[in-house]
Structure formats: structure tokens, C-alpha cells
Short mmCIF file of C-alpha atoms and ligand atoms in Angstrom, two decimals:
data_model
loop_
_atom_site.label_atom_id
_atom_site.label_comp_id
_atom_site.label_asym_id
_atom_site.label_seq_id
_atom_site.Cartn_x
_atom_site.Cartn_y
_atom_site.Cartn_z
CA UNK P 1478 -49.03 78.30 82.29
CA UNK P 1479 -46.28 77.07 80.09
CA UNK P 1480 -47.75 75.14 77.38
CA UNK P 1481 -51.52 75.13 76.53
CA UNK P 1482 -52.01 71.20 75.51
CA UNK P 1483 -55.91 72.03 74.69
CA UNK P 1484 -59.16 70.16 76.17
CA UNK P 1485 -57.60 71.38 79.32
CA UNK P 1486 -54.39 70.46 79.69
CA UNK P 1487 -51.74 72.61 80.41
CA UNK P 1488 -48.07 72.62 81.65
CA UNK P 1489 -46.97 74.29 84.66
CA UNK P 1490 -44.47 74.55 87.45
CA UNK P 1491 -45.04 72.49 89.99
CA UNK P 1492 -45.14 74.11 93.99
CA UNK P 1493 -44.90 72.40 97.40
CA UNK P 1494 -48.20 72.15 96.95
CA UNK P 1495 -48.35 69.62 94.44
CA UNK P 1496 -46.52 66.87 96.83
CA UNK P 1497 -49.33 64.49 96.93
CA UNK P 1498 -50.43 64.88 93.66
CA UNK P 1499 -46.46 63.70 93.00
CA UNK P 1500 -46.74 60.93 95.03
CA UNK P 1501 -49.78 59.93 94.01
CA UNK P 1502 -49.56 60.39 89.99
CA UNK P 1503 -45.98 58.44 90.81
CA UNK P 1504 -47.76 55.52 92.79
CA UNK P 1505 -50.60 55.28 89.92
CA UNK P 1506 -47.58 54.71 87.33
CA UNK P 1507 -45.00 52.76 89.14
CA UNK P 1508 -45.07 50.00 88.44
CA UNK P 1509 -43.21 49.95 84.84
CA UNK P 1510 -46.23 52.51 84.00
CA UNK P 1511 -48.90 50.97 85.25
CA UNK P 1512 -50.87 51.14 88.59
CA UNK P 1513 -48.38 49.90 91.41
CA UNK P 1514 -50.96 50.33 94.07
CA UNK P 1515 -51.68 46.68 95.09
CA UNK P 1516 -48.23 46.41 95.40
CA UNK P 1517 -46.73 48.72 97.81
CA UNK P 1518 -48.01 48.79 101.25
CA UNK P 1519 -47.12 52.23 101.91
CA UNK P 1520 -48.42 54.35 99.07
CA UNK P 1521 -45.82 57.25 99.75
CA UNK P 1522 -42.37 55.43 99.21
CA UNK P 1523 -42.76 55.35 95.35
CA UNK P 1524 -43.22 59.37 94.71
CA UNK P 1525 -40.68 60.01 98.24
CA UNK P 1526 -37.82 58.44 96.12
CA UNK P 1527 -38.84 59.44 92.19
CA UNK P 1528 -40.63 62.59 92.54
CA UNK P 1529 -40.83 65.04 95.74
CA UNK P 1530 -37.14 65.20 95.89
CA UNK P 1531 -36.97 66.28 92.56
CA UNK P 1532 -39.19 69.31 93.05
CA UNK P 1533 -37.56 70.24 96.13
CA UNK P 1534 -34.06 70.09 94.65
CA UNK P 1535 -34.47 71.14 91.13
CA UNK P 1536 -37.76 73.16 91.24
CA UNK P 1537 -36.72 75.21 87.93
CA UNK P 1538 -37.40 71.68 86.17
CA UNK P 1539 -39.98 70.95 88.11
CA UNK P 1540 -43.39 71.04 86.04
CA UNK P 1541 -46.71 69.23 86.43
CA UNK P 1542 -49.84 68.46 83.65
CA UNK P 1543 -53.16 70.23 84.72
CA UNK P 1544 -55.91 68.60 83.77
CA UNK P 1545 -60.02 69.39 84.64
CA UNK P 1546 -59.49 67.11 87.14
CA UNK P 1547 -56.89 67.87 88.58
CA UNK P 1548 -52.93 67.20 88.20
CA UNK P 1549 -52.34 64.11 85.33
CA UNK P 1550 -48.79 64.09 85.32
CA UNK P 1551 -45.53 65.33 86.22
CA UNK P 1552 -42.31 65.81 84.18
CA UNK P 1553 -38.68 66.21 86.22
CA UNK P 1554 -35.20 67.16 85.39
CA UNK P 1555 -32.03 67.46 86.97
CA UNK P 1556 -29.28 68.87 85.06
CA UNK P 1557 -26.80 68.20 87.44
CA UNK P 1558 -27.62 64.43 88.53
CA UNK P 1559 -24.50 63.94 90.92
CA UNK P 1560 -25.25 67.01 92.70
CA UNK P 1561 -28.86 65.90 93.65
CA UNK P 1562 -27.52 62.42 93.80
CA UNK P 1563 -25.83 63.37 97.00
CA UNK P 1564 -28.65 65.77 98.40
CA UNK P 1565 -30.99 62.59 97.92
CA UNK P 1566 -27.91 60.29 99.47
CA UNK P 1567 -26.78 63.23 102.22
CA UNK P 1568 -30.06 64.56 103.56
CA UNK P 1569 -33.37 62.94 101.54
CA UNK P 1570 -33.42 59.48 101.80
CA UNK P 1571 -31.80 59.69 105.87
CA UNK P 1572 -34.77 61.86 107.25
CA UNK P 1573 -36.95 59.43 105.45
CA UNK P 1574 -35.35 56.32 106.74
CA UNK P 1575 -35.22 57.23 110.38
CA UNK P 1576 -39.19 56.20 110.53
CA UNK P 1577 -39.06 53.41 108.70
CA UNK P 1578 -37.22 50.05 109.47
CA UNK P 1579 -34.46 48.19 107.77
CA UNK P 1580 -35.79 45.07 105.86
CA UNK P 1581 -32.18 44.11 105.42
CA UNK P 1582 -30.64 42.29 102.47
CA UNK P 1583 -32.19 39.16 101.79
CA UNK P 1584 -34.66 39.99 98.73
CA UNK P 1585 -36.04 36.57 99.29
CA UNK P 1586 -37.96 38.18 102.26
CA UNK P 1587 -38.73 41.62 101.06
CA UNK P 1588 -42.25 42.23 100.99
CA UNK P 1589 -44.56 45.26 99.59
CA UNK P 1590 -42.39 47.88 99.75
CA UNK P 1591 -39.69 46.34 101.71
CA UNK P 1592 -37.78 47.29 97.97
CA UNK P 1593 -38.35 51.05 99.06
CA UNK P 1594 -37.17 50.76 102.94
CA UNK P 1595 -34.00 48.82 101.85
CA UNK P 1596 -33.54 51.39 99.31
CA UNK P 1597 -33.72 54.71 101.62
CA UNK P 1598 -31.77 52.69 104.51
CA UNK P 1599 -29.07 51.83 101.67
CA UNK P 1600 -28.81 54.40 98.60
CA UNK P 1601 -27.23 53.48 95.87
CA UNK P 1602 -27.52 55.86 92.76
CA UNK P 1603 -26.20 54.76 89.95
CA UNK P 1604 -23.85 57.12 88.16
CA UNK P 1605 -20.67 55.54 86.37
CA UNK P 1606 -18.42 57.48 84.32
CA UNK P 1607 -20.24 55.84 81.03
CA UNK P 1608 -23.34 59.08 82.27
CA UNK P 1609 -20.78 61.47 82.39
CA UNK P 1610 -21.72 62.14 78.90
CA UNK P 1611 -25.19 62.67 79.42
CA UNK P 1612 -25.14 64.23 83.09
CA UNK P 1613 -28.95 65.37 83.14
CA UNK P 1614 -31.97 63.06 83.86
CA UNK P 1615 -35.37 63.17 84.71
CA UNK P 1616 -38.69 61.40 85.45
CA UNK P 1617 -41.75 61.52 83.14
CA UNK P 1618 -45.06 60.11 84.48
CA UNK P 1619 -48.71 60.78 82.99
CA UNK P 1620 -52.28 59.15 84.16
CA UNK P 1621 -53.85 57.46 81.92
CA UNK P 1622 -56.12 60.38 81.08
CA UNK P 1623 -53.35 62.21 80.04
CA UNK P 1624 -51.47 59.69 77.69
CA UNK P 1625 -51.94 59.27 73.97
CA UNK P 1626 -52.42 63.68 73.34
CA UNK P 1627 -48.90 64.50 72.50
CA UNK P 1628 -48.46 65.57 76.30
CA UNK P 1629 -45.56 63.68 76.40
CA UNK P 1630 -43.63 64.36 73.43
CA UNK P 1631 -44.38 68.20 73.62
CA UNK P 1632 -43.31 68.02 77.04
CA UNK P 1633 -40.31 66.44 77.04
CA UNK P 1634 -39.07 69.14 74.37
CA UNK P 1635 -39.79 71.51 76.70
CA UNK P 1636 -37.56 69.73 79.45
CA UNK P 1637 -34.69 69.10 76.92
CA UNK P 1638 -34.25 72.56 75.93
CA UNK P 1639 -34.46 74.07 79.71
CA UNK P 1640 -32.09 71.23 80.69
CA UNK P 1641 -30.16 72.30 77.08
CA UNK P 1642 -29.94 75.59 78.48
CA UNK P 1643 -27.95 75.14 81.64
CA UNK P 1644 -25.13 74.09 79.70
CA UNK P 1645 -25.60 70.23 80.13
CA UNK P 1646 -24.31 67.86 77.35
CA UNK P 1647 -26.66 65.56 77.68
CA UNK P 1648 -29.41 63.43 79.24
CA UNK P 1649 -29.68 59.93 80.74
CA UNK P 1650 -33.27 58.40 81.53
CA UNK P 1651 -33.37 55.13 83.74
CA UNK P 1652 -36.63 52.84 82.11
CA UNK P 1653 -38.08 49.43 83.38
CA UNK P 1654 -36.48 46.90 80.03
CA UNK P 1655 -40.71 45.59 80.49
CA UNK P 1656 -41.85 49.24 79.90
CA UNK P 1657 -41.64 49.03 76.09
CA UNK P 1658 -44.17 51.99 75.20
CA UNK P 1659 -41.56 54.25 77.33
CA UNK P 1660 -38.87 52.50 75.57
CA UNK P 1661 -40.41 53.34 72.08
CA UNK P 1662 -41.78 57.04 73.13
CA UNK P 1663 -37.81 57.80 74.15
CA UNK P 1664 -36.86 56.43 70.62
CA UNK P 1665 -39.70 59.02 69.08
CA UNK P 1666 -37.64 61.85 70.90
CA UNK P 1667 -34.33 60.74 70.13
CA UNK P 1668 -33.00 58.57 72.75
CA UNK P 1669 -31.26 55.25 72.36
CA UNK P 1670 -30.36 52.43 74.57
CA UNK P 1671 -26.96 52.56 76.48
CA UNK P 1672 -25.49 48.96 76.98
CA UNK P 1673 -21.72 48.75 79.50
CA UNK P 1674 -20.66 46.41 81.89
CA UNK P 1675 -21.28 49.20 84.94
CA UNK P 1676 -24.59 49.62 84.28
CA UNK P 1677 -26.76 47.64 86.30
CA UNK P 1678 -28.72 45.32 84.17
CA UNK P 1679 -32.42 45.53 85.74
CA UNK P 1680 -32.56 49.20 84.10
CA UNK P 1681 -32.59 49.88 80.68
CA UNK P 1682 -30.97 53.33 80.91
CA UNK P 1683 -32.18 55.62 77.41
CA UNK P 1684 -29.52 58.71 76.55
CA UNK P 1685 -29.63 61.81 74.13
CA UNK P 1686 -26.93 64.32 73.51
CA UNK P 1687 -28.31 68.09 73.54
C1 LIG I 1716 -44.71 57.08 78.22
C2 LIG I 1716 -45.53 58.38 78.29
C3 LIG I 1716 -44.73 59.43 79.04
C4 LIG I 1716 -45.75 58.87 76.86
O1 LIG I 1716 -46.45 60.10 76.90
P1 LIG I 1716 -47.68 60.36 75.90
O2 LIG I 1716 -48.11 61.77 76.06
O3 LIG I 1716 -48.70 59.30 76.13
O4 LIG I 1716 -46.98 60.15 74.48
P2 LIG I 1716 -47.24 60.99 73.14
O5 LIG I 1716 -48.70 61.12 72.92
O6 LIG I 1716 -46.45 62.26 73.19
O7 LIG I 1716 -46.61 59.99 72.07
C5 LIG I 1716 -45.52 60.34 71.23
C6 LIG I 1716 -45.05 59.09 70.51
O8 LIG I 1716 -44.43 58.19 71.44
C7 LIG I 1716 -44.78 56.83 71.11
N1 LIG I 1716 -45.55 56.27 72.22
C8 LIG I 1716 -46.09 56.91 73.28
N2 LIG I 1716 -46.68 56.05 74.12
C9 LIG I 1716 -46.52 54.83 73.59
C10 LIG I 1716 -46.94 53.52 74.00
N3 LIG I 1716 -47.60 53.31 75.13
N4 LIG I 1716 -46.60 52.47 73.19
C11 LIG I 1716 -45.91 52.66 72.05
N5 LIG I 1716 -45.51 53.90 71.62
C12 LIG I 1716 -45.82 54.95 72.38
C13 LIG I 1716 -45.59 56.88 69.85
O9 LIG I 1716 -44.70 56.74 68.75
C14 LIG I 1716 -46.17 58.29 69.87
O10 LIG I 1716 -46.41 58.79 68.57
P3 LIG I 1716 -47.89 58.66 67.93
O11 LIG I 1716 -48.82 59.36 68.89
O12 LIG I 1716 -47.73 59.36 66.65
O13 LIG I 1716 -48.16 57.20 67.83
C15 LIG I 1716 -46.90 58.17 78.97
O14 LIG I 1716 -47.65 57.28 78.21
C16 LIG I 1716 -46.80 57.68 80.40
O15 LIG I 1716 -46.60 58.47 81.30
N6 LIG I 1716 -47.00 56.35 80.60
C17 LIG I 1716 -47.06 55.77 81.93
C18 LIG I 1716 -45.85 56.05 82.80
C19 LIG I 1716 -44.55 55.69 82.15
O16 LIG I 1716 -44.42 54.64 81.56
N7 LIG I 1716 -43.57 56.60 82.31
C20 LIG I 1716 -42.23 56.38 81.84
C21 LIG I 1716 -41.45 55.77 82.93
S1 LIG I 1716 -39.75 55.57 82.47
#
């Protein structure tokens, strides 16, 4: 156990075993933090793109929220985002698209989670040399049962100062611009809202120098 959050909740590294808990914690919160389940069609997509890959591929920032019933949450870093970038480009996202078909580009006929196939047929992380400055970032996802108990906030410290530790300068965190209680919980931690030309504008991306 890493942090003891009381009432049963605790911090922990996460383990293979945790994958569907991932997905599924990732799935209950995806859609700008609320439940994306009538959305998608296939539950998996959701937690194959945000979450398993980042506790396969940065398990030392890896950690998940026990609760007494069960896993509540997840929090995941990368230090190094265009090193996973292109583990998640390179050898990720192709396994996973080679079972599922190509919706193609027209977004005026995307269905469900046509977003998702188009997404792991066609990668594109974003990255610009604006990041450079803040070359860590991460995911942060709690069920409801887990929100509103300083779960967050204590464990995003933790995150900063392991991802502090490797040497990074900073971290970038990519947030739906609808999602305005993630928006104001970065602000709490010290985060502010990166504006440029390369960034794409259907993210609100959220940085912090270490
Ligand atoms: C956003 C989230 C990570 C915050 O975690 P949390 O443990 O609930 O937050 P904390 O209890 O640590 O709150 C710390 C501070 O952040 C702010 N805050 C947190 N959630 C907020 C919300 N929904 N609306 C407004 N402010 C919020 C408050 O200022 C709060 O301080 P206070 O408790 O003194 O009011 C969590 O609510 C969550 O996972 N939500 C759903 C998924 C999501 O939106 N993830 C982010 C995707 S980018």
C-alpha cells in the first residue's frame, strides 16, 4: 500500500491483473468524466487506448485506488510521453487494430465507437514542440464512490513527485474543455491552461512545471 486514504481506500500499484478493472473504471468515466457506457459499443476501446497501455509501458507510475469494493480508480504517468507515444504508435494500437475494421474518415458516419477504430487504425498523438516543456503526462480517473475524499489531490502529489523524480521538467494533461470540475481540480494542484496554434483545439491541454 502506498497511501492509506481511510474508510478503505488506499493507493497501490497496479498489476496485469488490474486490466479490466482499467478498462472498466476508464469506460465508467469517459465520457468527459461521466459514464460513457451507452455510448461506445465496444466497452474495451476506451481503457485499450487511455489506460492498459499505460500500465504495461510505464508500470512504475502505474497505481490504482482500492476501495471495499473493489478498484475505484486509477492514476497514470508517463515521464517520457514520446517514448510511449511510439510504443502505443509502433506496437499497441497495430495489434489492436488488426481485429477491428477501419471506419474510415468521414466523421459524419462514425458511429459508437467508430471514434476508437479510426483512432487505433490511424494514431495520431499529439506532441508539438510547445510539450517539450512539460514532457510527462498522465491519466487520472476515479468512480464516483471515490470522488469528493481528497483521493485525487493526494494522489496526484504522489504522481508529480515520482514523475519529479525521474528528472522530468514538467507535466502536460490532455482534458475534455466540457470537463470543468477536472479543469478546476488541475487549477487546485497547480496546472494552467496551455493555448498555441499546434495544439489541437478539441483538448484543453492543463501543464505544471516540477
Ligand atoms: C476530477 C477528479 C480526478 C478529482 O478527484 P477528487 O478526489 O474527486 O478531488 P479532490 O477531492 O482531491 O478535490 C480537490 C479539489 O479539486 C477541486 N475539485 C475536485 N473535483 C471537482 C469538481 N467535480 N468540480 C469542481 N471542483 C472540483 C476542488 O477545489 C477540490 O477541493 P475541495 O474538496 O476543497 O472543494 C475526480 O473527480 C474524477 O475522477 N472525476 C471523473 C473522471 C474525470 O473527470 N477525470 C479527469 C479526466 S481529464
Amino acid at each position: 500500500m502506498l497511501i492509506d486514504f481511510g474508510d478503505g481506500f488506499v493507493l497501490r500499484h497496479a498489476e496485469p491483473s488490474d486490466h479490466a478493472a482499467l478498462r472498466n473504471v476508464c469506460l465508467k468515466t469517459g465520457d468527459s468524466g461521466k459514464d460513457a457506457t451507452a455510448r461506445e459499443d465496444d466497452p474495451n476501446l476506451l481503457g485499450e487506448i487511455y489506460a492498459v497501455p499505460y500500465r504495461v509501458y510505464a508500470p512504475d507510475f502505474a497505481f490504482v485506488v482500492d476501495s471495499p469494493e473493489g478498484v475505484a480508480g486509477y492514476i497514470l504517468g508517463a515521464p517520457d510521453t514520446p517514448a510511449i507515444y511510439a510504443r502505443m504508435r509502433d506496437e499497441w494500437f497495430p495489434r489492436l487494430a488488426a481485429k477491428l475494421r477501419d471506419p474510415g474518415p468521414d466523421e459524419s458516419r462514425w458511429q459508437r465507437s467508430d471514434w476508437a477504430r479510426y483512432a487505433l487504425h490511424h494514431p495520431d498523438f499529439v506532441y508539438p514542440e510547445v510539450l517539450h516543456e512539460y514532457p510527462a503526462h498522465g491519466h487520472i480517473d476515479l468512480l464516483e464512490v471515490a470522488r469528493g475524499r481528497q483521493i485525487g489531490s493526494r494522489g496526484m502529489r504522489y504522481m508529480l513527485d515520482r514523475l519529479a523524480e525521474t528528472g522530468a521538467k514538467g507535466m502536460h494533461l490532455q482534458v475534455s474543455p466540457r470537463n470543468f470540475g477536472a479543469l478546476k481540480f488541475y487549477g487546485t494542484l497547480g496546472f494552467s491552461l496551455l493555448s498555441h496554434e499546434s495544439l489541437p483545439r478539441h483538448t484543453a491541454f492543463m501543464v505544471r512545471r516540477f
